[in-house]
Backbone as numpy.savetxt, mean C-alpha at the origin, in Angstrom:
# Nx Ny Nz CAx CAy CAz Cx Cy Cz
13.26 50.38 12.25 13.06 49.07 11.91 14.46 48.93 12.46
14.32 47.68 13.07 15.94 46.61 13.50 17.72 47.01 13.52
18.30 47.27 14.03 19.57 47.50 13.02 19.57 45.77 12.49
21.12 46.72 11.99 22.13 44.99 10.61 22.31 43.83 11.76
23.02 44.26 12.79 23.15 42.77 13.71 21.92 42.44 14.22
20.83 42.62 14.29 19.50 41.99 14.95 19.15 41.52 13.46
19.06 42.05 12.47 19.11 40.89 10.95 19.55 39.34 10.76
21.08 39.73 11.60 21.83 38.47 11.40 21.26 38.12 12.35
21.47 38.21 13.58 21.07 37.12 14.54 19.34 36.30 14.14
18.42 37.76 13.14 17.31 36.23 13.03 17.45 35.48 11.35
18.50 35.92 10.74 18.73 34.48 10.19 20.00 33.49 10.08
21.09 34.18 11.43 21.34 33.01 12.39 20.20 32.10 12.88
19.50 32.29 13.59 18.44 31.94 14.39 17.64 30.79 13.14
16.97 31.48 11.70 16.61 30.73 10.87 17.72 28.90 10.53
19.20 29.84 10.43 19.66 28.54 10.32 19.53 27.45 11.06
20.16 27.33 12.26 20.18 26.96 13.14 18.71 25.83 13.41
17.86 26.31 13.59 15.85 26.28 13.43 15.88 25.26 12.42
16.55 25.21 10.88 16.94 24.74 9.74 17.81 23.74 9.89
18.99 23.70 9.87 19.48 22.54 10.98 18.87 21.92 12.12
18.37 21.74 12.85 18.03 21.56 13.43 16.86 20.04 13.44
16.06 20.67 12.05 14.51 20.44 12.09 15.35 19.80 10.58
16.12 19.32 10.31 16.98 18.64 9.04 17.54 17.20 9.73
17.51 17.91 11.16 18.76 16.82 12.33 16.99 16.31 11.89
15.70 16.36 12.17 14.97 15.54 13.57 13.93 15.12 11.92
14.16 15.34 10.57 13.51 14.58 9.95 14.83 13.08 9.72
16.36 13.30 9.29 17.28 12.55 9.46 17.60 11.19 11.01
16.71 12.06 11.69 16.87 10.84 13.07 15.65 10.68 13.67
14.27 10.22 12.33 13.31 10.10 12.32 13.37 7.87 12.28
13.26 7.49 12.37 12.98 6.14 12.89 12.98 4.97 11.17
13.39 4.83 10.66 13.54 4.69 9.06 12.74 2.89 9.49
12.28 3.36 8.26 11.57 2.05 8.22 12.33 1.23 6.15
12.32 0.09 7.19 13.62 -0.48 6.10 12.42 -2.32 6.43
12.60 -2.77 4.83 12.09 -4.16 4.37 13.01 -4.47 4.00
13.18 -6.28 4.84 13.15 -7.27 4.44 13.43 -7.67 3.30
14.19 -7.79 1.79 14.41 -7.96 0.89 13.90 -9.60 0.98
13.08 -10.53 0.17 13.19 -11.17 0.13 12.68 -11.93 -1.18
13.80 -12.99 -1.76 14.57 -13.33 -2.80 12.42 -14.45 -3.63
12.36 -14.02 -4.45 11.13 -14.66 -5.05 10.91 -16.09 -5.32
10.26 -16.44 -4.62 9.62 -18.21 -4.68 9.63 -18.31 -5.85
10.06 -19.35 -6.16 10.55 -20.68 -7.36 9.26 -21.22 -7.16
8.57 -21.61 -8.78 6.78 -21.89 -8.73 6.42 -22.77 -8.49
7.84 -24.02 -7.91 7.45 -25.12 -7.66 6.85 -24.71 -5.57
8.29 -24.16 -5.29 7.94 -23.93 -3.93 6.76 -22.86 -3.84
6.25 -22.33 -4.83 4.52 -21.81 -4.37 3.31 -22.26 -4.47
3.32 -23.62 -5.12 3.15 -24.57 -4.99 2.62 -25.29 -3.89
3.99 -25.50 -3.60 3.83 -26.88 -2.26 4.01 -25.87 -0.98
4.01 -24.65 -1.36 4.25 -23.91 0.44 3.43 -23.95 1.29
2.94 -24.53 2.33 2.93 -24.97 3.39 1.16 -23.02 3.44
0.27 -24.02 3.43 -0.98 -22.48 3.81 -0.84 -21.64 4.35
-0.25 -21.54 5.53 -0.44 -20.87 6.69 -0.08 -19.34 6.64
-0.09 -18.28 7.10 0.82 -17.74 6.31 1.91 -16.98 6.79
2.98 -16.08 5.95 4.58 -16.07 6.54 4.47 -15.02 7.24
4.77 -15.48 8.59 5.07 -13.85 9.35 5.19 -12.92 8.67
6.27 -13.24 7.79 7.04 -11.98 7.59 6.21 -10.93 6.39
5.04 -12.11 5.99 4.27 -11.30 4.35 3.24 -10.70 5.97
3.43 -9.74 6.31 2.31 -9.25 7.19 2.31 -7.42 6.60
1.10 -7.05 7.06 1.09 -5.21 6.50 1.97 -4.71 7.18
2.98 -3.74 7.16 4.10 -2.73 7.56 3.54 -1.58 7.86
4.25 -1.35 9.08 4.17 -0.36 10.33 4.50 0.87 10.42
4.80 1.53 9.88 5.44 2.83 10.03 5.02 3.55 12.09
7.05 3.75 12.32 6.57 4.75 13.29 5.38 5.83 13.88
5.66 6.52 12.41 4.46 7.63 13.05 3.64 8.05 13.02
3.10 6.60 11.77 1.95 6.52 10.59 1.12 5.97 11.61
1.45 4.89 13.24 0.86 3.42 13.30 0.28 2.35 12.51
-0.31 1.68 12.33 -0.63 0.89 11.82 -1.97 1.31 10.16
-0.20 0.44 9.59 -1.21 0.82 7.48 -2.32 0.53 7.67
-2.79 2.00 6.48 -4.65 1.39 6.33 -4.89 -0.59 5.52
-5.62 -0.57 5.52 -5.58 -1.96 4.29 -5.38 -1.41 3.34
-5.18 -2.31 2.05 -4.44 -1.97 1.02 -3.10 -1.63 0.79
-2.81 -1.12 1.60 -2.16 0.28 1.45 -0.69 -0.52 1.91
0.42 0.35 1.67 2.20 -0.31 2.37 3.09 0.84 1.25
3.79 0.51 2.56 4.65 2.11 1.84 6.63 0.74 1.37
7.13 1.03 0.29 7.72 0.69 -0.30 9.43 0.60 0.24
10.67 -0.31 -0.44 11.72 -0.61 0.38 11.68 1.01 0.03
11.77 1.46 -0.54 12.68 3.03 -0.71 11.73 4.41 0.07
11.20 4.01 1.19 9.71 5.11 2.11 8.74 5.12 1.50
8.51 4.73 -0.21 7.23 5.50 -0.76 5.95 5.08 -0.82
4.98 5.58 -0.02 3.61 5.17 -0.27 2.66 5.07 -0.50
2.23 3.61 -0.96 1.71 2.90 -1.87 0.42 3.19 -1.27
-1.03 3.10 -2.32 -2.07 2.93 -1.89 -3.21 2.81 -2.86
-3.92 0.82 -3.06 -3.44 0.78 -4.09 -5.49 0.57 -3.26
-6.42 1.19 -3.12 -7.25 0.62 -2.50 -8.64 1.92 -3.62
-7.48 2.77 -4.78 -8.67 3.06 -5.78 -8.62 1.85 -6.46
-8.21 0.48 -6.46 -7.98 -0.12 -7.24 -9.42 -1.35 -6.75
-9.50 -0.88 -5.58 -10.57 -1.46 -4.92 -12.42 -1.17 -4.91
-12.27 0.11 -4.69 -13.78 0.69 -4.61 -13.31 1.73 -4.83
-14.95 2.09 -5.29 -15.34 3.43 -5.61 -15.84 4.06 -4.55
-15.58 5.40 -4.95 -16.21 6.70 -3.77 -16.88 7.25 -4.61
-18.03 7.87 -3.79 -18.65 9.85 -4.43 -17.84 10.37 -4.08
-18.00 11.50 -4.41 -17.73 13.18 -3.66 -18.13 13.53 -2.96
-19.02 12.89 -1.73 -18.45 12.08 0.35 -17.77 11.74 0.34
-17.16 11.04 -0.11 -16.36 10.14 -0.09 -16.54 8.39 1.09
-18.24 8.40 0.59 -19.04 7.11 0.65 -18.47 6.21 -0.03
-18.30 4.65 0.34 -18.26 3.85 -0.84 -19.79 3.54 -1.58
-19.67 3.40 -3.05 -20.23 3.00 -3.42 -20.80 1.69 -4.43
-19.41 1.46 -4.72 -19.40 -0.08 -4.98 -18.05 -0.42 -5.38
-17.71 -1.85 -5.30 -16.31 -2.64 -5.38 -16.25 -3.34 -6.88
-15.25 -3.40 -7.30 -14.61 -3.87 -8.11 -13.76 -4.55 -8.20
-14.08 -5.43 -9.71 -13.64 -6.00 -9.83 -12.83 -6.10 -11.05
-11.99 -7.27 -11.97 -11.18 -6.89 -13.12 -11.65 -8.12 -13.51
-11.73 -8.35 -15.06 -11.05 -9.16 -16.12 -10.04 -9.85 -16.37
-9.72 -10.50 -16.65 -8.76 -11.58 -17.67 -8.59 -12.87 -18.21
-8.68 -12.97 -19.82 -8.59 -13.79 -20.32 -7.52 -14.80 -19.90
-7.57 -16.46 -19.92 -6.55 -16.60 -20.19 -6.99 -17.86 -21.11
-5.73 -17.21 -22.00 -5.54 -18.08 -23.16 -5.10 -19.11 -23.33
-3.66 -19.30 -22.30 -4.04 -20.89 -22.63 -4.61 -22.22 -21.77
-5.96 -21.47 -20.43 -5.91 -22.57 -19.61 -7.92 -22.66 -20.06
-7.95 -21.25 -20.99 -9.28 -21.10 -22.13 -10.36 -20.71 -20.42
-9.69 -20.66 -19.48 -10.41 -19.86 -18.11 -10.94 -17.91 -18.74
-12.24 -17.83 -18.07 -12.14 -16.33 -18.52 -12.33 -15.49 -16.45
-11.12 -15.30 -16.06 -10.37 -15.04 -14.67 -11.41 -13.52 -14.70
-12.02 -13.56 -12.89 -12.09 -12.23 -12.64 -11.82 -12.05 -11.74
-11.28 -11.18 -10.93 -9.68 -10.72 -9.04 -10.79 -10.02 -8.91
-10.36 -9.58 -8.25 -11.05 -8.09 -7.21 -9.27 -7.71 -6.17
-9.36 -7.02 -6.24 -7.79 -6.69 -5.37 -8.03 -5.91 -4.09
-7.94 -6.15 -3.05 -7.85 -6.28 -1.15 -9.86 -6.25 -1.70
-10.67 -6.44 -2.51 -12.05 -6.84 -2.32 -12.42 -8.45 -3.09
-13.92 -8.83 -2.42 -14.21 -9.81 -3.30 -15.07 -9.58 -4.55
-14.24 -10.67 -5.32 -14.21 -10.47 -6.52 -15.88 -10.34 -7.38
-16.81 -11.59 -6.69 -18.21 -12.18 -6.91 -18.79 -10.65 -6.43
-19.79 -10.44 -7.74 -20.56 -9.25 -7.58 -21.58 -9.34 -6.88
-21.57 -8.15 -5.68 -22.86 -8.66 -4.65 -23.39 -9.09 -5.31
-24.45 -8.67 -5.95 -25.99 -9.25 -6.82 -26.39 -10.17 -6.97
-24.94 -11.10 -7.00 -25.05 -12.88 -7.45 -24.32 -13.29 -6.01
-23.97 -12.71 -5.28 -24.17 -13.85 -3.75 -25.16 -14.73 -3.78
-26.23 -13.78 -3.38 -26.77 -15.30 -3.03 -27.09 -16.41 -3.66
-27.16 -16.10 -4.99 -27.33 -17.53 -6.31 -25.79 -17.90 -5.85
-24.05 -17.18 -5.93 -23.41 -18.63 -6.26 -22.01 -19.43 -5.70
-22.47 -20.25 -6.14 -22.19 -22.28 -5.48 -20.79 -22.44 -5.89
-20.04 -21.83 -4.71 -18.83 -21.54 -5.05 -18.15 -22.81 -4.66
-16.79 -23.59 -4.85 -15.88 -24.66 -4.51 -15.97 -25.37 -3.07
-16.76 -26.51 -3.26 -15.87 -27.13 -1.13 -16.59 -25.56 -0.35
-17.80 -25.21 -0.68 -18.91 -24.48 0.07 -18.40 -23.20 1.16
-17.71 -22.47 -0.21 -16.72 -21.53 0.57 -17.80 -20.65 0.58
-16.69 -19.15 1.14 -17.76 -18.25 1.96 -17.51 -16.96 0.07
-19.15 -17.12 -1.15 -19.06 -16.17 -1.45 -18.43 -14.66 -1.31
-19.16 -14.60 -0.93 -18.50 -13.09 -0.59 -16.61 -12.23 0.31
-16.11 -13.78 0.52 -15.01 -14.00 0.69 -13.66 -13.96 -0.51
-14.56 -14.88 -1.37 -13.38 -14.62 -2.66 -12.30 -13.28 -3.54
-11.54 -14.30 -3.55 -10.75 -12.74 -3.99 -10.44 -13.04 -5.43
-10.67 -14.53 -6.19 -10.10 -14.64 -7.70 -11.54 -15.36 -7.79
-11.09 -15.77 -9.10 -12.51 -16.87 -9.37 -12.25 -17.54 -10.75
-13.46 -18.46 -11.54 -13.74 -18.15 -12.70 -15.16 -20.24 -12.28
-15.78 -19.42 -13.83 -16.40 -20.41 -13.83 -16.73 -21.70 -14.57
-16.56 -22.96 -13.41 -16.13 -24.21 -14.23 -17.76 -24.13 -15.20
-17.38 -24.12 -16.81 -17.84 -24.20 -17.55 -18.26 -25.19 -17.78
-18.69 -26.09 -17.16 -19.70 -28.44 -17.30 -20.31 -27.56 -15.87
-20.02 -27.41 -14.65 -21.02 -27.35 -13.84 -21.62 -26.07 -13.35
-20.58 -25.16 -13.85 -21.46 -23.93 -13.34 -21.06 -23.37 -12.21
-20.40 -24.42 -11.42 -19.97 -23.85 -10.63 -18.22 -22.50 -10.07
-18.50 -22.33 -9.43 -17.99 -20.37 -8.89 -16.53 -21.61 -8.62
-15.20 -22.05 -9.14 -14.33 -22.10 -8.25 -12.78 -20.63 -8.17
-12.79 -21.35 -6.47 -12.30 -20.05 -5.84 -11.47 -20.04 -6.33
-9.92 -19.53 -6.24 -8.28 -19.39 -6.81 -7.72 -18.28 -5.77
-8.43 -18.49 -4.13 -8.00 -17.48 -3.25 -8.76 -16.27 -2.59
-8.52 -17.08 -0.74 -9.89 -15.40 -0.45 -9.34 -14.51 -0.09
-9.80 -13.55 -0.13 -9.36 -12.58 -0.24 -8.26 -11.90 0.95
-7.10 -11.20 0.68 -6.78 -10.68 1.38 -6.33 -9.01 1.65
-5.96 -7.97 2.14 -6.03 -6.50 1.48 -4.31 -6.52 2.70
-3.53 -7.05 2.69 -1.68 -6.73 2.81 -1.37 -7.13 2.07
-1.40 -6.26 0.59 -0.16 -6.21 0.01 1.37 -6.06 0.64
2.93 -6.88 -0.14 3.43 -6.87 0.42 4.90 -6.58 -0.19
6.11 -6.78 -0.30 7.08 -7.15 -0.63 7.87 -7.48 -0.93
8.35 -8.70 -1.74 9.13 -9.44 -1.90 10.36 -8.88 -2.93
11.50 -8.93 -2.90 12.64 -8.10 -3.29 12.01 -6.48 -3.66
12.61 -6.19 -4.60 11.43 -5.44 -5.21 9.97 -5.37 -5.70
9.41 -6.34 -5.93 7.90 -6.40 -6.64 7.30 -6.54 -5.56
5.88 -5.68 -5.89 4.51 -5.55 -4.57 4.10 -6.48 -5.42
3.48 -7.39 -4.20 2.69 -8.76 -4.00 0.94 -9.22 -3.27
0.24 -9.13 -3.90 -0.95 -9.98 -2.76 -1.26 -10.94 -3.38
-1.36 -11.95 -2.13 -1.29 -13.09 -2.25 -3.32 -13.48 -1.74
-3.83 -14.64 -2.83 -5.04 -15.19 -1.83 -4.33 -16.59 -1.72
-5.20 -17.07 -0.62 -4.24 -18.66 -0.04 -5.87 -18.94 -0.03
-5.95 -20.21 -0.30 -7.18 -21.08 0.49 -8.55 -21.22 -0.05
-8.23 -21.44 -1.10 -10.00 -21.11 -2.26 -9.89 -22.60 -2.54
-11.24 -22.68 -3.57 -11.63 -24.45 -3.56 -9.84 -25.15 -4.21
-10.01 -26.96 -3.53 -9.05 -27.51 -3.59 -8.96 -27.64 -5.19
-7.95 -27.86 -4.87 -6.63 -28.62 -6.40 -7.18 -29.76 -6.96
-7.27 -30.17 -7.81 -8.17 -31.68 -8.39 -6.83 -32.70 -7.92
-6.59 -33.13 -6.81 -6.32 -34.43 -7.05 -4.78 -34.44 -5.83
-4.24 -32.81 -6.50 -2.86 -32.87 -5.24 -3.48 -32.15 -3.81
-2.44 -33.42 -2.94 -2.56 -33.62 -1.73 -1.66 -33.07 -0.96
-1.40 -32.59 0.05 0.25 -32.35 1.69 0.35 -34.32 1.51
1.06 -33.96 2.16 1.47 -36.01 2.41 0.41 -36.10 3.90
-0.09 -35.49 4.66 -0.99 -35.66 5.70 -1.59 -36.16 5.44
-2.54 -35.66 3.92 -3.84 -36.08 2.76 -4.33 -35.28 2.55
-4.23 -33.76 3.38 -4.76 -32.91 3.26 -4.58 -32.02 2.03
-5.66 -31.76 1.24 -6.48 -31.23 0.41 -4.82 -29.89 -0.48
-4.63 -29.63 -0.86 -4.51 -28.58 -1.40 -4.86 -27.40 -1.89
-4.45 -26.09 -1.49 -5.88 -25.58 -2.10 -5.67 -24.35 -2.99
-6.81 -23.54 -3.37 -5.57 -23.28 -5.09 -5.12 -21.31 -4.47
-4.02 -21.02 -4.74 -4.32 -19.50 -4.25 -3.49 -18.92 -6.06
-3.72 -17.21 -5.63 -2.78 -16.08 -6.77 -2.26 -15.46 -6.35
-1.34 -14.75 -7.51 -0.21 -13.93 -6.14 -0.69 -12.86 -7.58
-0.74 -11.74 -6.93 -0.59 -10.98 -8.39 -0.21 -9.53 -7.62
1.19 -9.58 -8.99 2.28 -8.91 -8.75 1.85 -8.01 -9.56
2.57 -6.04 -8.62 2.06 -4.69 -9.14 2.89 -3.96 -10.31
3.04 -3.68 -11.17 4.17 -2.97 -11.81 3.17 -0.82 -11.64
4.23 -0.70 -11.80 4.30 1.39 -11.16 4.28 2.13 -13.22
2.74 2.23 -13.28 2.48 3.01 -14.69 2.17 4.07 -14.85
3.12 4.93 -14.94 2.44 6.23 -14.42 1.84 6.88 -15.59
2.52 6.55 -17.21 1.39 6.12 -18.33 0.17 6.51 -19.05
-0.51 5.24 -18.22 -1.54 4.93 -18.28 -2.87 5.44 -18.05
-4.28 5.20 -19.20 -5.40 6.21 -19.32 -6.09 5.58 -18.18
-5.86 4.66 -18.49 -7.03 3.74 -17.33 -6.81 3.39 -16.01
-7.39 3.00 -14.59 -6.47 2.91 -13.31 -5.78 1.19 -13.36
-6.47 0.56 -14.09 -5.06 -0.78 -14.16 -5.51 -1.34 -15.35
-4.59 -2.30 -15.58 -4.66 -3.23 -17.04 -4.42 -4.60 -15.93
-5.18 -5.50 -16.09 -4.81 -6.82 -15.24 -4.50 -7.57 -16.87
-3.20 -7.99 -16.33 -3.12 -9.27 -17.03 -3.34 -10.72 -16.63
-3.31 -11.91 -17.44 -3.39 -13.06 -17.02 -1.89 -13.54 -17.60
-0.77 -13.69 -16.48 0.28 -14.78 -16.40 0.67 -16.29 -16.76
0.49 -16.86 -16.09 0.64 -18.18 -15.52 -0.60 -18.40 -14.55
0.38 -20.37 -15.36 -0.54 -20.93 -13.54 0.36 -22.35 -13.73
0.21 -22.61 -12.65 0.90 -23.94 -12.13 -0.38 -25.62 -11.84
-0.15 -26.04 -12.38 -1.05 -27.58 -12.85 -2.53 -27.00 -11.91
-3.12 -26.17 -12.09 -4.20 -25.08 -12.52 -4.22 -25.09 -10.92
-3.88 -24.90 -10.06 -3.43 -24.89 -8.42 -3.02 -23.28 -8.05
-2.43 -23.25 -8.75 -1.11 -21.29 -8.42 -1.37 -20.47 -9.29
-2.65 -19.33 -9.38 -2.17 -18.43 -10.74 -1.80 -17.20 -10.26
-0.90 -16.73 -11.02 -0.54 -15.71 -11.59 -1.10 -14.60 -12.71
-1.55 -13.63 -12.26 -1.66 -12.41 -13.00 -0.60 -10.78 -11.82
-0.16 -10.22 -13.38 0.06 -8.85 -13.27 -0.96 -7.62 -13.33
-0.65 -6.70 -12.83 -1.63 -5.54 -12.67 -0.12 -4.06 -12.60
-0.84 -3.77 -13.38 -0.48 -2.47 -14.35 -1.19 -1.27 -13.68
-0.22 -0.17 -13.09 -1.38 0.89 -12.84 -0.52 2.39 -11.45
-1.01 3.44 -12.55 -0.07 4.53 -11.54 0.27 4.11 -10.00
-1.91 3.90 -9.75 -1.67 3.32 -8.29 -0.69 2.66 -7.51
-0.05 1.88 -8.41 1.18 0.93 -7.94 2.38 2.13 -7.72
2.22 3.32 -8.05 3.77 4.14 -7.82 2.87 4.87 -6.47
5.13 4.13 -6.12 4.77 5.45 -5.06 4.70 6.10 -4.85
4.07 7.20 -3.94 4.10 8.76 -3.47 4.92 8.67 -2.10
4.51 10.71 -1.59 4.80 10.54 0.09 4.13 10.04 0.84
4.10 9.66 1.97 3.65 9.56 2.57 2.96 10.86 3.53
1.70 10.23 3.78 1.02 11.47 4.36 1.67 11.57 5.90
2.29 11.39 6.44 2.12 11.54 7.80 4.23 12.31 8.09
4.23 11.79 6.57 6.01 12.76 6.28 5.59 14.20 5.66
4.32 13.91 4.61 4.40 15.49 4.44 3.73 16.51 5.80
3.04 15.69 6.55 2.64 16.38 7.53 3.22 16.95 8.61
4.69 16.07 8.24 5.75 16.56 9.32 6.90 17.28 8.83
6.45 17.57 7.63 7.59 18.76 6.28 7.17 19.68 6.74
5.42 20.12 7.61 4.53 21.25 7.51 5.02 21.88 8.64
5.11 20.64 9.60 4.94 20.84 10.56 5.87 21.64 11.48
7.79 20.90 10.32 9.12 22.11 10.62 8.91 23.04 10.18
8.34 23.20 9.22 8.28 24.43 8.12 7.76 25.74 9.43
6.18 25.84 10.07 5.67 26.07 10.70 6.35 25.83 12.13
6.65 25.20 12.97 8.19 26.34 13.29 9.29 26.87 13.46
9.94 26.50 12.85 10.30 27.37 11.80 10.78 28.55 11.47
9.55 28.91 11.44 8.82 30.27 10.66 8.37 31.17 11.69
7.43 30.46 12.40 7.16 30.87 14.40 8.98 31.65 15.14
10.02 30.53 14.59 10.82 30.67 15.82 11.83 31.88 15.06
11.98 31.64 13.77 12.82 32.97 12.72 11.57 34.52 13.18
10.75 34.81 13.14 9.27 36.07 14.08 9.53 36.25 15.48
9.82 35.38 16.25 9.71 35.46 16.95 11.75 36.39 17.71
12.29 35.99 16.90 13.77 36.59 16.94 13.68 36.80 16.35
13.48 37.88 14.90 12.76 38.64 14.45 12.24 40.04 14.86
11.12 39.62 15.88 10.83 40.75 16.48 11.52 41.01 17.70
11.38 40.09 18.81 11.71 40.71 20.11 13.42 40.69 20.44
13.93 40.79 18.71 15.39 41.13 18.97 14.95 42.88 18.64
14.16 43.83 17.48 13.19 44.79 17.15 13.40 45.39 18.60
12.78 44.76 19.21 12.09 45.75 21.03 12.89 45.45 21.85
14.03 44.42 22.10 15.02 44.72 22.73 15.57 46.11 22.45
16.19 45.65 21.61 17.00 46.66 20.42 16.45 48.25 20.72
15.03 48.78 21.33 14.20 49.04 21.41 14.32 49.90 22.86
14.77 48.60 23.53 14.03 48.98 24.95 16.11 49.48 25.74
16.61 49.11 24.54 17.91 48.98 24.92 18.47 50.85 24.94
17.64 51.09 23.54 18.04 52.46 23.55 17.15 53.99 24.01
16.31 53.01 24.11 15.23 54.17 25.56 16.41 54.43 27.15
17.12 53.16 27.25 17.65 52.73 28.28 18.89 54.08 28.44
19.38 53.77 27.41 20.64 55.05 27.01 20.72 56.59 27.22
19.62 56.23 26.17 18.72 57.58 26.00 18.18 58.27 27.67
17.70 57.55 28.54 17.49 58.13 29.24 18.66 58.34 30.38
19.75 57.39 30.00 21.06 57.98 31.37 21.09 59.67 30.93
């Protein structure tokens, strides 16, 4: 059994490695998102159709580029919305895309919304007649015009959720052109959809999608409440903590046993004299 001073040395080594581990974690590059003031409805309708350079998927130095439909919150929590987009089997294989319905009580339309995926079901794609001849497989949200039977695209698919202030949003742009609305250069203003996500850990279902409002039948707002919109620990952070713990444990064992061996060798040398 190693003597008391050897055990103290081992405990000191553990304390040092714990301190070093904490220092490494604290020195890891911090991810932050610049706060965005949520724009007014007027600006959302009339802003230029090109996506903002700031509204891109966020990468973490240790995680690399994030997967589609995932994002880091301003508090570094990891949010994965893919469970609202695709259903997988127990082998991890994709079996179907999810779409969500919402009733527009003031507009009279029945809306269908996809989250990071197409809203039109695959079996309907060959026969779907989308306004302005848009690709039916790229429609992120739509409603069907009751008079013409035409699919009205409310924006093309995006898989890059972004934070605007503390609100998680996903924006679909470049849908079917808005009726009679154009830019100054005469080009048509196109429909867009803004999805806002709220964390709800008490929901029994995956999500609840609610139609909020529309502006001039051109920009549409939906709120999505789901436990999948709640931040969790990022996978890379979990792995980093595990490796730090393993290194500390190995270092402590190395010091503990090497101290005992050194003490035995020292005693043998003293007894030989």
